[in-house]
């Protein structure tokens, strides 16, 4: 059924960005029989390894979409993670199994994000009403009373204008859509850069007793260590004064891994990325019939693995609202205002607050505050009720139960259970 016949005047929804968040948005819109044009600047689906964690609340949504089974077949279930100190060792162990009575997915699923992109790309290529435009860069966005449009530039320099009913900006932290709208992106940038490096060495052999996900506090060089199906991955800070080429050099990375855990055979490096980390939120997530989701709307420290997850929640929330509008009877302004209000509140109150707190806890240099933080983590892990509430928040179940995902305006979600910080 055409979009105009379903109540979306002006043509298809134009989704800008072919990463995991844009792909999820397109797939959910297609579930509602809403025509979609997905526009991606890269010539092929993105292969970025950066995000690799899918939390329980997100897996529930992806299961509804019908892709969770394939993700589980390729991914790694991790029910337990550790908060550790680089000198003192294990501080606290947390078990997502405490949530087994609330979700069918009481664990983190570790799967590099490009695999979800691949799965959804294969599906969308075969979905009627979906047009994929790879190798096309959006250079401008315009809005009108009955629709929105974008200007495209192909790799050969040719330009084209597309019009649609709505534009969804899922085009990352440097979002062209957000810039075109003139929306502020307030917050700050960490002085240090973060480096992700992956190795084929099994770090659990080099560091016996570690979990498959580990947050390691240290005042000089904190660490984040996690296992994915392909490799073990480490994240550590790179000082502002260190040269990028030196930080990414094979010799430097091998030496860094030896500092994490000695391994006589050496550490083969199979992937590396160096990037700046920000804590920023867009001033608004919608302007008229143009909306922002994922990193285009909010970016954060990776400590907690919630950025990609929250972006997927944005995508589903917005798609459900446009689905109701397409079916007729839903007030589009009320729906889009609810999307903006609720998803921005989640970004500020959960994503930003928790990832900043997690990062500061790892990098704390004051010895008294470090001891107090460690004592608090031990106390939370040692109290089943506090631990359950903590895991409820870490898995994003608390934010979803509190705000819902795409709930109609005026419908109150369930009361949230307050989690310890």
Short mmCIF file of C-alpha atoms in Angstrom, two decimals:
data_model
loop_
_atom_site.label_atom_id
_atom_site.label_comp_id
_atom_site.label_asym_id
_atom_site.label_seq_id
_atom_site.Cartn_x
_atom_site.Cartn_y
_atom_site.Cartn_z
CA UNK A 1 0.00 0.00 0.00
CA UNK A 2 1.47 3.35 -1.01
CA UNK A 3 2.50 5.85 1.65
CA UNK A 4 -0.04 8.42 0.42
CA UNK A 5 -2.81 5.87 0.81
CA UNK A 6 -1.70 5.16 4.37
CA UNK A 7 -1.66 8.78 5.49
CA UNK A 8 1.97 9.77 4.85
CA UNK A 9 1.53 12.58 2.38
CA UNK A 10 4.45 13.42 0.16
CA UNK A 11 5.95 10.05 -0.69
CA UNK A 12 8.40 7.65 0.95
CA UNK A 13 10.32 8.19 4.15
CA UNK A 14 13.92 9.14 3.35
CA UNK A 15 16.35 7.53 5.80
CA UNK A 16 19.81 9.12 5.64
CA UNK A 17 22.51 6.76 6.88
CA UNK A 18 23.05 3.05 6.26
CA UNK A 19 24.60 2.07 9.57
CA UNK A 20 22.82 -0.18 12.06
CA UNK A 21 20.44 2.52 13.30
CA UNK A 22 19.40 3.60 9.80
CA UNK A 23 18.99 -0.02 8.73
CA UNK A 24 16.76 -0.76 11.74
CA UNK A 25 14.66 2.32 11.01
CA UNK A 26 14.18 1.25 7.40
CA UNK A 27 13.34 -2.33 8.35
CA UNK A 28 10.75 -1.26 10.91
CA UNK A 29 9.13 1.22 8.53
CA UNK A 30 8.93 -1.55 5.93
CA UNK A 31 7.09 -3.71 8.50
CA UNK A 32 4.34 -1.08 8.42
CA UNK A 33 4.27 -1.15 4.59
CA UNK A 34 5.68 2.38 4.48
CA UNK A 35 7.85 2.98 1.39
CA UNK A 36 11.44 3.83 2.28
CA UNK A 37 14.48 5.18 0.49
CA UNK A 38 17.68 4.43 2.41
CA UNK A 39 20.56 6.72 1.44
CA UNK A 40 24.17 5.91 2.35
CA UNK A 41 27.32 7.79 1.33
CA UNK A 42 29.50 4.66 1.29
CA UNK A 43 29.36 2.43 -1.77
CA UNK A 44 28.84 -0.72 0.34
CA UNK A 45 27.23 -1.49 3.70
CA UNK A 46 29.32 -0.18 6.58
CA UNK A 47 31.87 -2.51 8.17
CA UNK A 48 32.71 -0.46 11.28
CA UNK A 49 33.65 -2.71 14.22
CA UNK A 50 33.20 -0.04 16.87
CA UNK A 51 30.01 -1.15 18.67
CA UNK A 52 29.53 -4.80 19.56
CA UNK A 53 27.07 -5.03 22.48
CA UNK A 54 23.34 -5.67 22.25
CA UNK A 55 21.45 -5.40 25.53
CA UNK A 56 18.27 -7.20 26.61
CA UNK A 57 15.89 -4.34 25.84
CA UNK A 58 17.33 -4.05 22.32
CA UNK A 59 17.24 -7.78 21.68
CA UNK A 60 13.52 -7.75 22.52
CA UNK A 61 12.95 -5.21 19.72
CA UNK A 62 15.20 -7.02 17.24
CA UNK A 63 13.43 -10.29 18.06
CA UNK A 64 10.15 -8.63 17.16
CA UNK A 65 11.77 -7.54 13.91
CA UNK A 66 12.72 -11.16 13.26
CA UNK A 67 16.50 -10.85 13.20
CA UNK A 68 17.45 -11.88 16.76
CA UNK A 69 17.64 -15.59 15.99
CA UNK A 70 20.26 -15.02 13.30
CA UNK A 71 22.15 -12.66 15.60
CA UNK A 72 22.24 -15.31 18.32
CA UNK A 73 23.50 -17.90 15.85
CA UNK A 74 26.51 -15.69 15.10
CA UNK A 75 26.92 -13.84 18.40
CA UNK A 76 28.25 -14.57 21.88
CA UNK A 77 26.01 -14.56 24.96
CA UNK A 78 27.70 -12.91 27.95
CA UNK A 79 25.65 -13.09 31.17
CA UNK A 80 28.41 -11.90 33.53
CA UNK A 81 30.72 -8.91 33.48
CA UNK A 82 33.39 -7.67 35.86
CA UNK A 83 34.31 -4.32 37.33
CA UNK A 84 38.02 -4.64 38.08
CA UNK A 85 40.95 -2.58 39.26
CA UNK A 86 44.18 -2.86 37.32
CA UNK A 87 46.17 -3.31 40.53
CA UNK A 88 43.72 -4.89 42.97
CA UNK A 89 41.98 -7.23 40.51
CA UNK A 90 38.30 -8.14 40.75
CA UNK A 91 36.17 -5.56 42.54
CA UNK A 92 32.63 -6.70 41.69
CA UNK A 93 30.87 -9.27 39.51
CA UNK A 94 27.49 -8.53 37.94
CA UNK A 95 25.12 -11.14 36.55
CA UNK A 96 22.40 -10.31 34.04
CA UNK A 97 20.85 -13.62 35.03
CA UNK A 98 19.14 -11.67 37.83
CA UNK A 99 16.76 -10.40 35.12
CA UNK A 100 15.74 -13.84 33.85
CA UNK A 101 12.17 -13.40 35.14
CA UNK A 102 11.80 -10.11 33.26
CA UNK A 103 13.34 -10.70 29.84
CA UNK A 104 14.05 -13.68 27.58
CA UNK A 105 17.52 -12.20 27.02
CA UNK A 106 19.26 -11.94 30.44
CA UNK A 107 22.72 -11.25 29.01
CA UNK A 108 24.72 -9.03 26.68
CA UNK A 109 24.94 -10.39 23.15
CA UNK A 110 28.37 -9.62 21.74
CA UNK A 111 28.25 -9.24 17.95
CA UNK A 112 30.10 -6.64 15.92
CA UNK A 113 27.63 -4.15 14.53
CA UNK A 114 28.53 -4.72 10.88
CA UNK A 115 26.90 -8.16 11.10
CA UNK A 116 23.53 -6.61 11.96
CA UNK A 117 24.03 -4.20 9.05
CA UNK A 118 24.73 -7.14 6.74
CA UNK A 119 21.67 -9.08 7.93
CA UNK A 120 19.32 -6.14 7.49
CA UNK A 121 20.87 -5.14 4.16
CA UNK A 122 20.19 -8.63 2.80
CA UNK A 123 16.61 -8.41 4.00
CA UNK A 124 15.97 -4.89 2.72
CA UNK A 125 17.31 -5.71 -0.75
CA UNK A 126 14.48 -8.21 -1.08
CA UNK A 127 11.75 -6.10 0.57
CA UNK A 128 9.13 -4.51 -1.71
CA UNK A 129 8.79 -0.78 -1.23
CA UNK A 130 12.40 -0.31 -0.10
CA UNK A 131 14.93 1.46 -2.31
CA UNK A 132 18.61 1.37 -1.35
CA UNK A 133 20.79 4.23 -2.59
CA UNK A 134 24.41 3.48 -1.72
CA UNK A 135 27.25 5.71 -2.90
CA UNK A 136 25.08 8.84 -2.62
CA UNK A 137 25.95 11.66 -0.23
CA UNK A 138 23.25 14.01 1.10
CA UNK A 139 24.39 17.59 0.65
CA UNK A 140 21.26 19.51 1.66
CA UNK A 141 17.88 19.04 3.33
CA UNK A 142 14.77 21.11 2.76
CA UNK A 143 11.37 21.09 4.40
CA UNK A 144 7.93 22.05 3.19
CA UNK A 145 4.38 21.97 4.56
CA UNK A 146 3.64 18.61 2.93
CA UNK A 147 6.98 16.85 2.90
CA UNK A 148 10.74 17.04 2.96
CA UNK A 149 13.52 16.60 0.45
CA UNK A 150 17.23 15.98 0.17
CA UNK A 151 19.84 16.78 -2.42
CA UNK A 152 22.19 13.94 -3.34
CA UNK A 153 25.60 13.84 -4.93
CA UNK A 154 26.74 10.54 -6.43
CA UNK A 155 30.35 9.40 -6.59
CA UNK A 156 30.61 10.58 -10.20
CA UNK A 157 29.57 14.11 -9.17
CA UNK A 158 26.04 14.02 -10.56
CA UNK A 159 23.35 15.57 -8.36
CA UNK A 160 19.73 14.69 -7.75
CA UNK A 161 16.86 15.82 -5.57
CA UNK A 162 14.58 13.35 -3.77
CA UNK A 163 11.33 14.27 -2.05
CA UNK A 164 9.44 12.35 0.58
CA UNK A 165 7.03 12.62 3.46
CA UNK A 166 9.69 12.62 6.19
CA UNK A 167 13.47 12.65 6.47
CA UNK A 168 15.19 10.65 9.19
CA UNK A 169 18.78 11.61 9.94
CA UNK A 170 20.70 8.51 11.03
CA UNK A 171 23.92 9.82 9.54
CA UNK A 172 26.20 9.78 12.56
CA UNK A 173 27.90 12.28 14.82
CA UNK A 174 28.82 14.62 11.97
CA UNK A 175 25.23 14.49 10.69
CA UNK A 176 24.58 16.50 7.54
CA UNK A 177 20.89 16.41 8.39
CA UNK A 178 21.46 17.93 11.84
CA UNK A 179 23.73 20.63 10.41
CA UNK A 180 21.16 21.43 7.71
CA UNK A 181 18.53 21.94 10.40
CA UNK A 182 20.81 24.23 12.41
CA UNK A 183 20.27 22.15 15.55
CA UNK A 184 22.80 22.65 18.35
CA UNK A 185 24.84 19.66 19.52
CA UNK A 186 25.74 20.65 23.04
CA UNK A 187 28.14 18.91 25.37
CA UNK A 188 31.87 18.31 25.49
CA UNK A 189 34.73 16.29 24.03
CA UNK A 190 37.11 14.24 26.18
CA UNK A 191 40.69 15.49 25.95
CA UNK A 192 42.06 11.99 25.40
CA UNK A 193 41.16 9.87 22.39
CA UNK A 194 39.99 6.27 22.70
CA UNK A 195 41.75 3.46 20.89
CA UNK A 196 40.11 0.13 20.06
CA UNK A 197 42.40 -2.73 19.10
CA UNK A 198 41.50 -6.37 18.51
CA UNK A 199 43.71 -9.42 18.75
CA UNK A 200 43.29 -13.11 17.99
CA UNK A 201 44.97 -14.03 21.30
CA UNK A 202 42.57 -15.41 23.91
CA UNK A 203 42.98 -12.89 26.74
CA UNK A 204 41.27 -15.24 29.18
CA UNK A 205 44.39 -17.42 28.91
CA UNK A 206 46.69 -14.47 29.41
CA UNK A 207 44.54 -13.16 32.29
CA UNK A 208 42.95 -16.19 33.99
CA UNK A 209 39.74 -15.40 35.82
CA UNK A 210 38.59 -12.44 33.75
CA UNK A 211 35.05 -12.32 32.43
CA UNK A 212 34.18 -11.92 28.77
CA UNK A 213 33.39 -8.25 29.46
CA UNK A 214 35.60 -6.29 31.89
CA UNK A 215 35.74 -2.64 32.95
CA UNK A 216 39.19 -2.06 34.48
CA UNK A 217 39.80 1.06 36.58
CA UNK A 218 43.22 2.68 36.70
CA UNK A 219 44.24 6.31 37.34
CA UNK A 220 46.91 6.20 34.64
CA UNK A 221 45.49 3.96 31.92
CA UNK A 222 42.06 2.41 32.43
CA UNK A 223 40.97 -0.46 30.20
CA UNK A 224 37.88 -2.01 28.71
CA UNK A 225 38.38 -5.65 27.72
CA UNK A 226 35.73 -7.72 25.97
CA UNK A 227 35.39 -10.78 23.83
CA UNK A 228 33.56 -10.88 20.51
CA UNK A 229 33.05 -13.92 18.26
CA UNK A 230 36.03 -12.88 16.11
CA UNK A 231 38.51 -11.67 18.71
CA UNK A 232 39.31 -10.13 22.03
CA UNK A 233 39.14 -6.35 22.05
CA UNK A 234 40.77 -3.73 24.25
CA UNK A 235 39.89 -0.07 24.62
CA UNK A 236 42.28 2.35 26.31
CA UNK A 237 42.87 6.12 26.39
CA UNK A 238 45.43 7.82 24.17
CA UNK A 239 46.89 11.10 25.54
CA UNK A 240 46.24 14.23 23.48
CA UNK A 241 49.95 14.73 22.87
CA UNK A 242 50.55 11.26 21.38
CA UNK A 243 50.88 11.20 17.60
CA UNK A 244 48.08 9.30 15.83
CA UNK A 245 50.43 7.30 13.63
CA UNK A 246 52.46 6.26 16.65
CA UNK A 247 49.32 5.28 18.60
CA UNK A 248 48.10 3.07 15.75
CA UNK A 249 51.47 1.56 14.85
CA UNK A 250 51.70 -2.23 15.04
CA UNK A 251 54.65 -2.05 17.43
CA UNK A 252 52.79 0.33 19.76
CA UNK A 253 49.69 -1.84 19.87
CA UNK A 254 51.64 -5.03 20.50
CA UNK A 255 53.48 -3.28 23.33
CA UNK A 256 50.19 -2.02 24.78
CA UNK A 257 48.77 -5.53 24.86
CA UNK A 258 51.91 -6.84 26.53
CA UNK A 259 51.31 -4.21 29.20
CA UNK A 260 47.81 -5.59 29.71
CA UNK A 261 49.04 -9.19 30.01
CA UNK A 262 52.41 -10.67 29.00
CA UNK A 263 52.13 -13.18 26.15
CA UNK A 264 55.43 -14.65 24.93
CA UNK A 265 54.20 -15.40 21.40
CA UNK A 266 53.15 -11.77 20.91
CA UNK A 267 49.80 -10.24 19.98
CA UNK A 268 48.64 -10.27 16.33
CA UNK A 269 46.56 -7.13 15.70
CA UNK A 270 43.53 -7.72 13.49
CA UNK A 271 41.69 -4.39 13.80
CA UNK A 272 42.37 -0.91 15.15
CA UNK A 273 40.52 2.40 15.41
CA UNK A 274 41.38 5.69 17.07
CA UNK A 275 38.60 8.18 17.64
CA UNK A 276 37.53 11.16 19.68
CA UNK A 277 34.82 10.62 22.27
CA UNK A 278 32.10 13.12 23.04
CA UNK A 279 29.17 13.54 25.39
CA UNK A 280 26.68 15.54 23.31
CA UNK A 281 22.92 15.75 22.78
CA UNK A 282 21.02 17.58 20.04
CA UNK A 283 18.90 20.51 21.20
CA UNK A 284 15.89 18.84 19.61
CA UNK A 285 15.35 15.47 17.92
CA UNK A 286 12.85 16.80 15.35
CA UNK A 287 12.26 19.93 13.32
CA UNK A 288 8.98 19.72 11.45
CA UNK A 289 8.97 16.53 9.41
CA UNK A 290 12.71 15.88 9.84
CA UNK A 291 13.89 13.75 12.78
CA UNK A 292 17.27 12.76 14.21
CA UNK A 293 18.13 9.34 15.64
CA UNK A 294 21.22 7.53 16.89
CA UNK A 295 24.56 9.34 16.83
CA UNK A 296 23.02 12.17 14.82
CA UNK A 297 20.96 12.95 17.93
CA UNK A 298 23.26 11.90 20.80
CA UNK A 299 26.80 10.62 21.17
CA UNK A 300 28.49 9.32 24.29
CA UNK A 301 31.38 7.42 25.82
CA UNK A 302 31.34 3.71 24.92
CA UNK A 303 31.63 2.73 28.61
CA UNK A 304 28.42 0.76 29.08
CA UNK A 305 27.73 -0.25 25.50
CA UNK A 306 24.51 1.75 25.30
CA UNK A 307 25.01 4.22 22.44
CA UNK A 308 24.12 1.86 19.59
CA UNK A 309 21.35 0.32 21.67
CA UNK A 310 19.75 3.66 22.44
CA UNK A 311 19.98 4.62 18.76
CA UNK A 312 18.09 1.45 17.82
CA UNK A 313 15.45 2.39 20.40
CA UNK A 314 15.18 5.82 18.74
CA UNK A 315 14.63 4.15 15.38
CA UNK A 316 11.90 1.81 16.59
CA UNK A 317 10.16 4.53 18.60
CA UNK A 318 9.96 6.80 15.57
CA UNK A 319 8.95 4.03 13.17
CA UNK A 320 6.09 2.93 15.40
CA UNK A 321 4.80 6.48 15.53
CA UNK A 322 4.98 6.94 11.76
CA UNK A 323 3.26 3.57 11.43
CA UNK A 324 0.29 4.85 13.43
CA UNK A 325 0.19 8.03 11.36
CA UNK A 326 0.22 5.96 8.17
CA UNK A 327 -2.67 3.84 9.42
CA UNK A 328 -4.71 7.00 9.97
CA UNK A 329 -6.14 8.51 13.10
CA UNK A 330 -2.89 9.40 14.86
CA UNK A 331 -1.98 13.05 15.23
CA UNK A 332 1.44 13.45 13.61
CA UNK A 333 2.44 16.53 15.63
CA UNK A 334 1.58 14.84 18.91
CA UNK A 335 3.45 11.69 17.87
CA UNK A 336 6.61 13.52 16.80
CA UNK A 337 6.54 15.74 19.87
CA UNK A 338 6.31 12.61 22.04
CA UNK A 339 9.25 11.07 20.14
CA UNK A 340 11.34 14.18 20.73
CA UNK A 341 10.42 14.53 24.39
CA UNK A 342 10.84 10.89 25.40
CA UNK A 343 13.91 9.96 23.40
CA UNK A 344 15.73 13.14 24.37
CA UNK A 345 14.90 12.49 28.03
CA UNK A 346 16.37 8.98 27.75
CA UNK A 347 19.50 10.37 26.09
CA UNK A 348 20.05 12.92 28.87
CA UNK A 349 18.87 10.99 31.94
CA UNK A 350 20.22 7.57 31.05
CA UNK A 351 22.69 7.42 28.17
CA UNK A 352 24.64 10.57 28.98
CA UNK A 353 24.42 10.24 32.74
CA UNK A 354 25.40 6.57 32.92
CA UNK A 355 28.22 6.58 30.36
CA UNK A 356 29.78 9.68 31.91
CA UNK A 357 29.54 8.12 35.38
CA UNK A 358 31.05 4.85 34.10
CA UNK A 359 33.93 6.66 32.41
CA UNK A 360 34.74 8.83 35.41
CA UNK A 361 34.66 5.78 37.67
CA UNK A 362 37.34 4.10 35.52
CA UNK A 363 39.62 7.12 35.17
CA UNK A 364 39.35 8.51 38.73
CA UNK A 365 42.75 9.65 40.02
CA UNK A 366 41.89 10.62 43.61
CA UNK A 367 42.70 7.66 45.85
CA UNK A 368 39.92 8.36 48.37
CA UNK A 369 37.26 8.67 45.71
CA UNK A 370 38.56 5.54 43.97
CA UNK A 371 38.26 3.51 47.18
CA UNK A 372 34.76 4.88 47.80
CA UNK A 373 33.69 3.98 44.24
CA UNK A 374 35.07 0.46 44.58
CA UNK A 375 33.34 0.01 47.94
CA UNK A 376 30.06 1.14 46.41
CA UNK A 377 30.37 -1.30 43.52
CA UNK A 378 31.07 -4.13 45.95
CA UNK A 379 28.06 -3.15 48.03
CA UNK A 380 25.76 -3.10 44.99
CA UNK A 381 26.99 -6.46 43.71
CA UNK A 382 26.62 -7.99 47.17
CA UNK A 383 22.97 -6.99 47.60
CA UNK A 384 20.66 -8.97 45.26
CA UNK A 385 17.99 -6.26 45.16
CA UNK A 386 20.45 -3.46 44.47
CA UNK A 387 22.27 -5.63 41.95
CA UNK A 388 19.00 -6.42 40.15
CA UNK A 389 18.10 -2.74 39.96
CA UNK A 390 21.62 -1.93 38.75
CA UNK A 391 21.43 -4.56 35.99
CA UNK A 392 17.96 -3.41 35.03
CA UNK A 393 19.39 0.01 34.28
CA UNK A 394 22.56 -1.29 32.61
CA UNK A 395 20.47 -3.47 30.25
CA UNK A 396 18.28 -0.43 29.33
CA UNK A 397 15.19 -2.27 30.60
CA UNK A 398 14.58 0.49 33.13
CA UNK A 399 14.53 3.28 30.54
CA UNK A 400 12.31 1.25 28.21
CA UNK A 401 9.86 0.35 30.96
CA UNK A 402 9.80 3.96 32.12
CA UNK A 403 9.42 5.73 28.77
CA UNK A 404 8.24 2.92 26.51
CA UNK A 405 9.25 2.56 22.87
CA UNK A 406 6.81 4.33 20.60
CA UNK A 407 3.97 4.45 23.11
CA UNK A 408 1.09 6.67 21.94
CA UNK A 409 1.10 10.19 23.37
CA UNK A 410 -0.69 10.27 26.69
CA UNK A 411 -0.24 6.58 27.47
CA UNK A 412 1.77 6.23 30.67
CA UNK A 413 4.42 3.48 30.76
CA UNK A 414 4.98 1.46 33.88
CA UNK A 415 6.68 3.15 36.88
CA UNK A 416 10.43 2.81 36.76
CA UNK A 417 12.41 0.99 39.42
CA UNK A 418 15.11 3.36 40.57
CA UNK A 419 18.57 1.87 40.20
CA UNK A 420 21.65 2.66 42.30
CA UNK A 421 24.31 4.62 40.48
#
